[in-house]
PDB file of C-alpha atoms and ligand atoms in Angstrom:
ATOM      1  CA  MET R  12      32.206  85.828  98.490  1.00  0.00           C
ATOM      2  CA  ALA R  13      34.056  88.595 100.311  1.00  0.00           C
ATOM      3  CA  ARG R  14      31.971  91.297 101.940  1.00  0.00           C
ATOM      4  CA  THR R  15      32.125  94.793 100.495  1.00  0.00           C
ATOM      5  CA  LEU R  16      33.529  97.000 103.234  1.00  0.00           C
ATOM      6  CA  VAL R  17      33.538 100.349 101.497  1.00  0.00           C
ATOM      7  CA  GLU R  18      31.628 101.699  98.537  1.00  0.00           C
ATOM      8  CA  THR R  19      31.560 105.290  97.321  1.00  0.00           C
ATOM      9  CA  VAL R  20      29.518 106.527  94.374  1.00  0.00           C
ATOM     10  CA  ASP R  21      30.165 109.944  92.796  1.00  0.00           C
ATOM     11  CA  LEU R  22      31.580 111.193  96.081  1.00  0.00           C
ATOM     12  CA  LYS R  23      32.213 114.931  96.167  1.00  0.00           C
ATOM     13  CA  LYS R  24      33.651 117.174  98.840  1.00  0.00           C
ATOM     14  CA  ALA R  25      33.775 120.929  98.961  1.00  0.00           C
ATOM     15  CA  TYR R  26      35.350 122.965 101.736  1.00  0.00           C
ATOM     16  CA  ILE R  27      33.951 126.352 102.623  1.00  0.00           C
ATOM     17  CA  THR R  28      36.838 128.802 102.694  1.00  0.00           C
ATOM     18  CA  GLY R  29      37.170 132.550 103.010  1.00  0.00           C
ATOM     19  CA  ALA R  30      37.191 132.695  99.204  1.00  0.00           C
ATOM     20  CA  GLY R  31      33.987 130.635  98.919  1.00  0.00           C
ATOM     21  CA  SER R  32      33.344 126.979  98.269  1.00  0.00           C
ATOM     22  CA  LEU R  33      36.299 124.908  97.063  1.00  0.00           C
ATOM     23  CA  GLU R  34      35.553 121.473  95.634  1.00  0.00           C
ATOM     24  CA  VAL R  35      38.479 119.108  96.271  1.00  0.00           C
ATOM     25  CA  LEU R  36      36.882 115.717  95.448  1.00  0.00           C
ATOM     26  CA  HIS R  37      35.051 115.793  92.135  1.00  0.00           C
ATOM     27  CA  GLY R  38      33.167 112.497  92.094  1.00  0.00           C
ATOM     28  CA  VAL R  39      34.998 109.410  93.335  1.00  0.00           C
ATOM     29  CA  ASP R  40      33.732 105.868  92.703  1.00  0.00           C
ATOM     30  CA  PHE R  41      35.543 103.323  94.843  1.00  0.00           C
ATOM     31  CA  ARG R  42      34.888  99.895  96.284  1.00  0.00           C
ATOM     32  CA  LEU R  43      36.906  97.771  98.657  1.00  0.00           C
ATOM     33  CA  GLU R  44      36.261  94.138  99.551  1.00  0.00           C
ATOM     34  CA  GLU R  45      37.206  92.397 102.764  1.00  0.00           C
ATOM     35  CA  GLY R  46      40.821  91.181 102.788  1.00  0.00           C
ATOM     36  CA  GLU R  47      42.135  93.801 100.360  1.00  0.00           C
ATOM     37  CA  PHE R  48      45.251  95.888 100.949  1.00  0.00           C
ATOM     38  CA  ALA R  49      45.055  99.114  98.925  1.00  0.00           C
ATOM     39  CA  ALA R  50      47.701 101.827  98.700  1.00  0.00           C
ATOM     40  CA  VAL R  51      46.528 105.331  97.855  1.00  0.00           C
ATOM     41  CA  MET R  52      49.050 107.541  96.062  1.00  0.00           C
ATOM     42  CA  GLY R  53      48.916 110.940  94.392  1.00  0.00           C
ATOM     43  CA  PRO R  54      50.527 114.371  94.610  1.00  0.00           C
ATOM     44  CA  SER R  55      50.207 116.542  97.669  1.00  0.00           C
ATOM     45  CA  GLY R  56      46.835 118.309  97.632  1.00  0.00           C
ATOM     46  CA  SER R  57      45.186 115.725  95.350  1.00  0.00           C
ATOM     47  CA  GLY R  58      42.560 114.848  97.962  1.00  0.00           C
ATOM     48  CA  LYS R  59      43.949 111.671  99.561  1.00  0.00           C
ATOM     49  CA  SER R  60      43.475 112.761 103.162  1.00  0.00           C
ATOM     50  CA  THR R  61      40.087 114.270 102.426  1.00  0.00           C
ATOM     51  CA  PHE R  62      39.005 110.935 100.948  1.00  0.00           C
ATOM     52  CA  MET R  63      40.451 108.954 103.874  1.00  0.00           C
ATOM     53  CA  ASN R  64      38.764 111.241 106.403  1.00  0.00           C
ATOM     54  CA  ILE R  65      35.415 110.598 104.754  1.00  0.00           C
ATOM     55  CA  LEU R  66      36.019 106.823 104.610  1.00  0.00           C
ATOM     56  CA  GLY R  67      37.019 107.018 108.276  1.00  0.00           C
ATOM     57  CA  CYS R  68      33.801 108.814 109.256  1.00  0.00           C
ATOM     58  CA  LEU R  69      35.907 111.726 110.508  1.00  0.00           C
ATOM     59  CA  ASP R  70      34.242 113.992 107.958  1.00  0.00           C
ATOM     60  CA  THR R  71      31.250 113.781 105.640  1.00  0.00           C
ATOM     61  CA  ALA R  72      30.975 114.196 101.875  1.00  0.00           C
ATOM     62  CA  THR R  73      29.157 117.132 100.301  1.00  0.00           C
ATOM     63  CA  SER R  74      27.297 114.856  97.879  1.00  0.00           C
ATOM     64  CA  GLY R  75      27.321 111.322  96.556  1.00  0.00           C
ATOM     65  CA  ALA R  76      26.957 108.098  98.486  1.00  0.00           C
ATOM     66  CA  TYR R  77      29.207 106.334 100.978  1.00  0.00           C
ATOM     67  CA  ARG R  78      28.280 102.929 102.346  1.00  0.00           C
ATOM     68  CA  LEU R  79      30.360 101.333 105.086  1.00  0.00           C
ATOM     69  CA  LEU R  80      29.661  97.598 105.459  1.00  0.00           C
ATOM     70  CA  GLY R  81      26.554  98.092 103.356  1.00  0.00           C
ATOM     71  CA  GLU R  82      25.083 100.870 105.497  1.00  0.00           C
ATOM     72  CA  PRO R  83      24.762 104.432 104.204  1.00  0.00           C
ATOM     73  CA  VAL R  84      26.741 106.857 106.346  1.00  0.00           C
ATOM     74  CA  SER R  85      26.273 110.081 104.381  1.00  0.00           C
ATOM     75  CA  SER R  86      23.455 111.409 106.528  1.00  0.00           C
ATOM     76  CA  LEU R  87      24.566 110.289 109.997  1.00  0.00           C
ATOM     77  CA  SER R  88      25.005 112.629 112.954  1.00  0.00           C
ATOM     78  CA  ALA R  89      28.400 113.218 114.568  1.00  0.00           C
ATOM     79  CA  ASP R  90      27.532 110.765 117.365  1.00  0.00           C
ATOM     80  CA  GLU R  91      26.452 108.086 114.927  1.00  0.00           C
ATOM     81  CA  LEU R  92      29.655 108.568 112.941  1.00  0.00           C
ATOM     82  CA  ALA R  93      31.675 108.168 116.139  1.00  0.00           C
ATOM     83  CA  GLY R  94      29.817 104.915 116.765  1.00  0.00           C
ATOM     84  CA  LYS R  95      30.763 103.630 113.292  1.00  0.00           C
ATOM     85  CA  ARG R  96      34.399 104.565 113.886  1.00  0.00           C
ATOM     86  CA  ASN R  97      34.481 102.702 117.160  1.00  0.00           C
ATOM     87  CA  ARG R  98      32.783  99.614 115.855  1.00  0.00           C
ATOM     88  CA  PHE R  99      34.303  99.145 112.428  1.00  0.00           C
ATOM     89  CA  LEU R 100      37.502 101.155 111.991  1.00  0.00           C
ATOM     90  CA  GLY R 101      41.082 101.389 113.226  1.00  0.00           C
ATOM     91  CA  PHE R 102      43.296 104.400 112.457  1.00  0.00           C
ATOM     92  CA  VAL R 103      47.030 104.892 112.098  1.00  0.00           C
ATOM     93  CA  PHE R 104      48.359 108.403 111.447  1.00  0.00           C
ATOM     94  CA  GLN R 105      51.714 109.813 110.406  1.00  0.00           C
ATOM     95  CA  GLY R 106      52.365 111.416 113.777  1.00  0.00           C
ATOM     96  CA  TYR R 107      51.430 108.369 115.924  1.00  0.00           C
ATOM     97  CA  ASN R 108      48.989 110.505 117.990  1.00  0.00           C
ATOM     98  CA  LEU R 109      49.770 108.758 121.290  1.00  0.00           C
ATOM     99  CA  LEU R 110      48.959 110.493 124.580  1.00  0.00           C
ATOM    100  CA  PRO R 111      52.380 111.519 125.944  1.00  0.00           C
ATOM    101  CA  LYS R 112      51.534 111.096 129.626  1.00  0.00           C
ATOM    102  CA  SER R 113      49.927 107.674 129.245  1.00  0.00           C
ATOM    103  CA  ASP R 114      52.031 104.533 128.878  1.00  0.00           C
ATOM    104  CA  LEU R 115      51.780 102.317 125.819  1.00  0.00           C
ATOM    105  CA  LEU R 116      49.340  99.937 127.492  1.00  0.00           C
ATOM    106  CA  GLU R 117      46.978 102.788 128.419  1.00  0.00           C
ATOM    107  CA  ASN R 118      47.276 104.267 124.931  1.00  0.00           C
ATOM    108  CA  VAL R 119      46.429 100.974 123.248  1.00  0.00           C
ATOM    109  CA  ALA R 120      43.539 100.377 125.667  1.00  0.00           C
ATOM    110  CA  LEU R 121      42.002 103.801 125.033  1.00  0.00           C
ATOM    111  CA  PRO R 122      39.563 102.835 122.227  1.00  0.00           C
ATOM    112  CA  LEU R 123      38.166 100.157 124.546  1.00  0.00           C
ATOM    113  CA  LEU R 124      37.502 102.770 127.208  1.00  0.00           C
ATOM    114  CA  TYR R 125      35.331 104.655 124.701  1.00  0.00           C
ATOM    115  CA  ALA R 126      33.637 101.356 123.875  1.00  0.00           C
ATOM    116  CA  ARG R 127      32.935 100.864 127.634  1.00  0.00           C
ATOM    117  CA  VAL R 128      34.842  97.616 127.934  1.00  0.00           C
ATOM    118  CA  PRO R 129      35.562  96.786 131.623  1.00  0.00           C
ATOM    119  CA  ALA R 130      39.043  97.711 132.932  1.00  0.00           C
ATOM    120  CA  ALA R 131      40.481  94.218 133.386  1.00  0.00           C
ATOM    121  CA  GLU R 132      39.465  93.180 129.881  1.00  0.00           C
ATOM    122  CA  ARG R 133      40.866  96.441 128.480  1.00  0.00           C
ATOM    123  CA  ARG R 134      44.282  95.702 129.975  1.00  0.00           C
ATOM    124  CA  GLU R 135      44.249  92.111 128.814  1.00  0.00           C
ATOM    125  CA  ARG R 136      43.285  92.959 125.240  1.00  0.00           C
ATOM    126  CA  ALA R 137      45.714  95.889 125.040  1.00  0.00           C
ATOM    127  CA  LEU R 138      48.579  93.713 126.245  1.00  0.00           C
ATOM    128  CA  GLU R 139      47.663  91.042 123.735  1.00  0.00           C
ATOM    129  CA  GLN R 140      47.898  93.594 120.892  1.00  0.00           C
ATOM    130  CA  LEU R 141      51.168  95.040 122.209  1.00  0.00           C
ATOM    131  CA  GLU R 142      52.604  91.515 122.227  1.00  0.00           C
ATOM    132  CA  ARG R 143      51.327  90.973 118.702  1.00  0.00           C
ATOM    133  CA  VAL R 144      53.378  93.937 117.476  1.00  0.00           C
ATOM    134  CA  GLY R 145      56.421  92.932 119.519  1.00  0.00           C
ATOM    135  CA  LEU R 146      56.040  95.514 122.293  1.00  0.00           C
ATOM    136  CA  GLY R 147      55.031  93.327 125.238  1.00  0.00           C
ATOM    137  CA  PRO R 148      58.124  94.270 127.293  1.00  0.00           C
ATOM    138  CA  PHE R 149      57.509  97.985 126.671  1.00  0.00           C
ATOM    139  CA  ALA R 150      53.902  98.103 127.858  1.00  0.00           C
ATOM    140  CA  ARG R 151      54.704 100.342 130.838  1.00  0.00           C
ATOM    141  CA  ARG R 152      56.929 102.809 128.965  1.00  0.00           C
ATOM    142  CA  LEU R 153      55.721 106.255 128.005  1.00  0.00           C
ATOM    143  CA  PRO R 154      55.701 107.099 124.274  1.00  0.00           C
ATOM    144  CA  GLY R 155      58.697 109.430 124.807  1.00  0.00           C
ATOM    145  CA  GLN R 156      60.708 106.513 126.229  1.00  0.00           C
ATOM    146  CA  VAL R 157      60.567 104.403 123.069  1.00  0.00           C
ATOM    147  CA  SER R 158      61.683 104.957 119.440  1.00  0.00           C
ATOM    148  CA  GLY R 159      59.527 106.401 116.656  1.00  0.00           C
ATOM    149  CA  GLY R 160      59.144 102.953 115.125  1.00  0.00           C
ATOM    150  CA  GLN R 161      58.002 101.542 118.464  1.00  0.00           C
ATOM    151  CA  GLN R 162      55.536 104.396 118.888  1.00  0.00           C
ATOM    152  CA  GLN R 163      54.088 103.636 115.464  1.00  0.00           C
ATOM    153  CA  ARG R 164      53.883  99.929 116.379  1.00  0.00           C
ATOM    154  CA  ALA R 165      51.933 100.941 119.481  1.00  0.00           C
ATOM    155  CA  ALA R 166      49.649 103.041 117.266  1.00  0.00           C
ATOM    156  CA  VAL R 167      49.057  99.966 115.098  1.00  0.00           C
ATOM    157  CA  ALA R 168      48.258  97.948 118.240  1.00  0.00           C
ATOM    158  CA  ARG R 169      45.790 100.684 119.246  1.00  0.00           C
ATOM    159  CA  ALA R 170      44.195 100.500 115.778  1.00  0.00           C
ATOM    160  CA  LEU R 171      43.810  96.718 116.177  1.00  0.00           C
ATOM    161  CA  VAL R 172      42.533  96.544 119.736  1.00  0.00           C
ATOM    162  CA  GLY R 173      38.869  97.063 118.863  1.00  0.00           C
ATOM    163  CA  ASP R 174      39.074  94.232 116.307  1.00  0.00           C
ATOM    164  CA  PRO R 175      38.176  96.574 113.411  1.00  0.00           C
ATOM    165  CA  ASP R 176      36.843  95.464 110.046  1.00  0.00           C
ATOM    166  CA  LEU R 177      39.066  97.977 108.261  1.00  0.00           C
ATOM    167  CA  ILE R 178      42.362  99.692 109.056  1.00  0.00           C
ATOM    168  CA  LEU R 179      42.918 103.188 107.631  1.00  0.00           C
ATOM    169  CA  ALA R 180      46.485 104.482 107.639  1.00  0.00           C
ATOM    170  CA  ASP R 181      47.393 107.980 106.398  1.00  0.00           C
ATOM    171  CA  GLU R 182      51.137 108.216 105.645  1.00  0.00           C
ATOM    172  CA  PRO R 183      52.025 105.871 108.536  1.00  0.00           C
ATOM    173  CA  THR R 184      55.693 105.713 107.525  1.00  0.00           C
ATOM    174  CA  GLY R 185      56.015 109.445 106.766  1.00  0.00           C
ATOM    175  CA  ASN R 186      58.044 110.152 109.919  1.00  0.00           C
ATOM    176  CA  LEU R 187      60.171 107.000 109.859  1.00  0.00           C
ATOM    177  CA  ASP R 188      63.606 106.189 108.428  1.00  0.00           C
ATOM    178  CA  SER R 189      63.613 103.608 105.650  1.00  0.00           C
ATOM    179  CA  GLN R 190      64.581 100.626 107.810  1.00  0.00           C
ATOM    180  CA  THR R 191      61.881 101.369 110.394  1.00  0.00           C
ATOM    181  CA  SER R 192      59.436 102.044 107.574  1.00  0.00           C
ATOM    182  CA  ASP R 193      60.204  98.553 106.172  1.00  0.00           C
ATOM    183  CA  GLU R 194      59.508  97.081 109.613  1.00  0.00           C
ATOM    184  CA  ILE R 195      56.134  98.812 109.881  1.00  0.00           C
ATOM    185  CA  MET R 196      55.209  97.743 106.337  1.00  0.00           C
ATOM    186  CA  GLY R 197      56.202  94.171 107.226  1.00  0.00           C
ATOM    187  CA  LEU R 198      53.749  94.416 110.085  1.00  0.00           C
ATOM    188  CA  PHE R 199      50.933  95.669 107.798  1.00  0.00           C
ATOM    189  CA  MET R 200      51.676  92.892 105.290  1.00  0.00           C
ATOM    190  CA  SER R 201      51.552  90.190 107.941  1.00  0.00           C
ATOM    191  CA  LEU R 202      48.265  91.604 109.280  1.00  0.00           C
ATOM    192  CA  ASN R 203      46.857  91.520 105.734  1.00  0.00           C
ATOM    193  CA  ASP R 204      48.114  87.924 105.273  1.00  0.00           C
ATOM    194  CA  LYS R 205      46.056  87.043 108.349  1.00  0.00           C
ATOM    195  CA  GLY R 206      42.954  88.645 106.847  1.00  0.00           C
ATOM    196  CA  ALA R 207      43.065  92.322 107.851  1.00  0.00           C
ATOM    197  CA  SER R 208      41.689  94.815 105.311  1.00  0.00           C
ATOM    198  CA  ILE R 209      43.846  97.913 104.893  1.00  0.00           C
ATOM    199  CA  ILE R 210      43.782 101.235 103.046  1.00  0.00           C
ATOM    200  CA  LEU R 211      47.088 103.065 103.319  1.00  0.00           C
ATOM    201  CA  VAL R 212      48.069 106.481 101.950  1.00  0.00           C
ATOM    202  CA  THR R 213      51.678 106.991 100.980  1.00  0.00           C
ATOM    203  CA  HIS R 214      53.749 108.874  98.454  1.00  0.00           C
ATOM    204  CA  GLU R 215      56.621 106.421  98.645  1.00  0.00           C
ATOM    205  CA  PRO R 216      56.626 103.830  95.822  1.00  0.00           C
ATOM    206  CA  ASP R 217      58.459 101.285  98.026  1.00  0.00           C
ATOM    207  CA  VAL R 218      55.706 101.542 100.613  1.00  0.00           C
ATOM    208  CA  ALA R 219      52.919 101.298  98.027  1.00  0.00           C
ATOM    209  CA  ALA R 220      54.617  98.217  96.578  1.00  0.00           C
ATOM    210  CA  CYS R 221      53.810  96.385  99.827  1.00  0.00           C
ATOM    211  CA  ALA R 222      50.087  96.645  99.046  1.00  0.00           C
ATOM    212  CA  LYS R 223      48.165  94.483  96.591  1.00  0.00           C
ATOM    213  CA  ARG R 224      46.163  97.222  94.937  1.00  0.00           C
ATOM    214  CA  LEU R 225      47.132 100.719  93.924  1.00  0.00           C
ATOM    215  CA  VAL R 226      44.754 103.657  93.707  1.00  0.00           C
ATOM    216  CA  ARG R 227      46.003 106.979  92.415  1.00  0.00           C
ATOM    217  CA  PHE R 228      44.463 110.412  92.925  1.00  0.00           C
ATOM    218  CA  HIS R 229      45.093 113.491  90.840  1.00  0.00           C
ATOM    219  CA  ASP R 230      43.374 116.853  91.395  1.00  0.00           C
ATOM    220  CA  GLY R 231      40.480 115.337  93.324  1.00  0.00           C
ATOM    221  CA  LEU R 232      39.820 112.482  90.934  1.00  0.00           C
ATOM    222  CA  LEU R 233      40.656 108.808  91.126  1.00  0.00           C
ATOM    223  CA  VAL R 234      42.721 108.379  87.975  1.00  0.00           C
ATOM    224  CA  GLN R 235      44.148 104.875  88.357  1.00  0.00           C
ATOM    225  CA  ASP R 236      43.023 101.736  90.166  1.00  0.00           C
ATOM    226  CA  GLY R 237      44.495  98.296  89.701  1.00  0.00           C
ATOM    227  CA  PRO R 238      46.607  95.519  91.165  1.00  0.00           C
ATOM    228  CA  VAL R 239      50.213  96.126  92.223  1.00  0.00           C
ATOM    229  CA  VAL R 240      52.072  93.978  89.733  1.00  0.00           C
ATOM    230  CA  ASP R 241      55.401  95.576  88.961  1.00  0.00           C
ATOM    231  CA  ARG R 242      56.865  97.737  91.708  1.00  0.00           C
ATOM    232  CA  ARG R 243      59.219  99.440  89.231  1.00  0.00           C
ATOM    233  CA  ALA R 244      56.171 100.836  87.444  1.00  0.00           C
ATOM    234  CA  LEU R 245      55.102 102.791  90.537  1.00  0.00           C
TER     235      LEU R 245
HETATM  236  P1  ADP C   2      46.407 115.245 100.155  1.00  0.00           P
HETATM  237  O1  ADP C   2      46.168 114.435 101.370  1.00  0.00           O
HETATM  238  O2  ADP C   2      46.351 114.462  98.876  1.00  0.00           O
HETATM  239  O3  ADP C   2      47.698 116.029 100.235  1.00  0.00           O
HETATM  240  P2  ADP C   2      44.155 116.855 101.043  1.00  0.00           P
HETATM  241  O4  ADP C   2      42.980 115.965 100.995  1.00  0.00           O
HETATM  242  O5  ADP C   2      44.775 117.116 102.357  1.00  0.00           O
HETATM  243  O6  ADP C   2      45.247 116.324  99.981  1.00  0.00           O
HETATM  244  O7  ADP C   2      43.771 118.249 100.408  1.00  0.00           O
HETATM  245  C1  ADP C   2      43.100 118.380  99.161  1.00  0.00           C
HETATM  246  C2  ADP C   2      42.808 119.853  98.916  1.00  0.00           C
HETATM  247  O8  ADP C   2      41.845 120.308  99.872  1.00  0.00           O
HETATM  248  C3  ADP C   2      44.005 120.764  99.063  1.00  0.00           C
HETATM  249  O9  ADP C   2      43.909 121.762  98.081  1.00  0.00           O
HETATM  250  C4  ADP C   2      43.849 121.334 100.452  1.00  0.00           C
HETATM  251  O10 ADP C   2      44.433 122.609 100.528  1.00  0.00           O
HETATM  252  C5  ADP C   2      42.338 121.414 100.596  1.00  0.00           C
HETATM  253  N1  ADP C   2      41.883 121.270 101.987  1.00  0.00           N
HETATM  254  C6  ADP C   2      42.103 120.214 102.806  1.00  0.00           C
HETATM  255  N2  ADP C   2      41.517 120.384 103.998  1.00  0.00           N
HETATM  256  C7  ADP C   2      40.887 121.579 103.931  1.00  0.00           C
HETATM  257  C8  ADP C   2      40.090 122.350 104.843  1.00  0.00           C
HETATM  258  N3  ADP C   2      39.796 121.890 106.079  1.00  0.00           N
HETATM  259  N4  ADP C   2      39.613 123.546 104.425  1.00  0.00           N
HETATM  260  C9  ADP C   2      39.886 124.012 103.188  1.00  0.00           C
HETATM  261  N5  ADP C   2      40.618 123.349 102.288  1.00  0.00           N
HETATM  262  C10 ADP C   2      41.122 122.156 102.635  1.00  0.00           C
HETATM  263 MG1   MG C   3      47.359 114.087 103.081  1.00  0.00          MG
END
């Protein structure tokens, strides 16, 4: 049986604003097993990023339970959350988030530096991941010297380098033209075919259609959750 990677029960999140407390997640129940590829859709402001940030241990819920690989994370300290991120998770963001003055190899190796992997092994593993995403020949280029699609490929390589149990991607094709977006989605699909577990936020139906499961948010609630069967219905 597949392991449960993520489980949330009645997850709520409120932000403290100048106008008081604003609840933006109203009780989300969600479960993801190893090997799944879930797309998260929903209108702007519906709570997708808030939910992903909590799953990614970048933020904590106000109430409810979140278990990552069976362990409760709701009450962990910032340091402990950082440890979970390093050990279990890989992130891909809309804006690539590469360090502009570091070359692609150094960027991809960065999570291993935080994990205190020795330098020679860092280089070897980073190069391996760059080759996996087709960027071997570009390892010594700076982010500004390659295309947006190549930068996002490098960001995927960086997400993979720590051998994460789960990849979280928030609008990873949001800055890309449709052909480059197709390329990146092809990469996510082939990673999932090889066993990677992925949760990916998008508001593009064509992108969501690449996943196997579709989750939809509306006004801070999970309102739909099921397999992707008919892409025209998205
Ligand atoms: P989505 O990713 O679906 O567009 P978000 O999770 O970013 O939605 O935002 C959900 C709601 O929470 C929005 O109303 C947004 O304005 C609000 N919000 C997000 N982050 C914060 C924050 N740090 N402080 C206050 N409100 C926030
Ligand atoms: Mg968002």
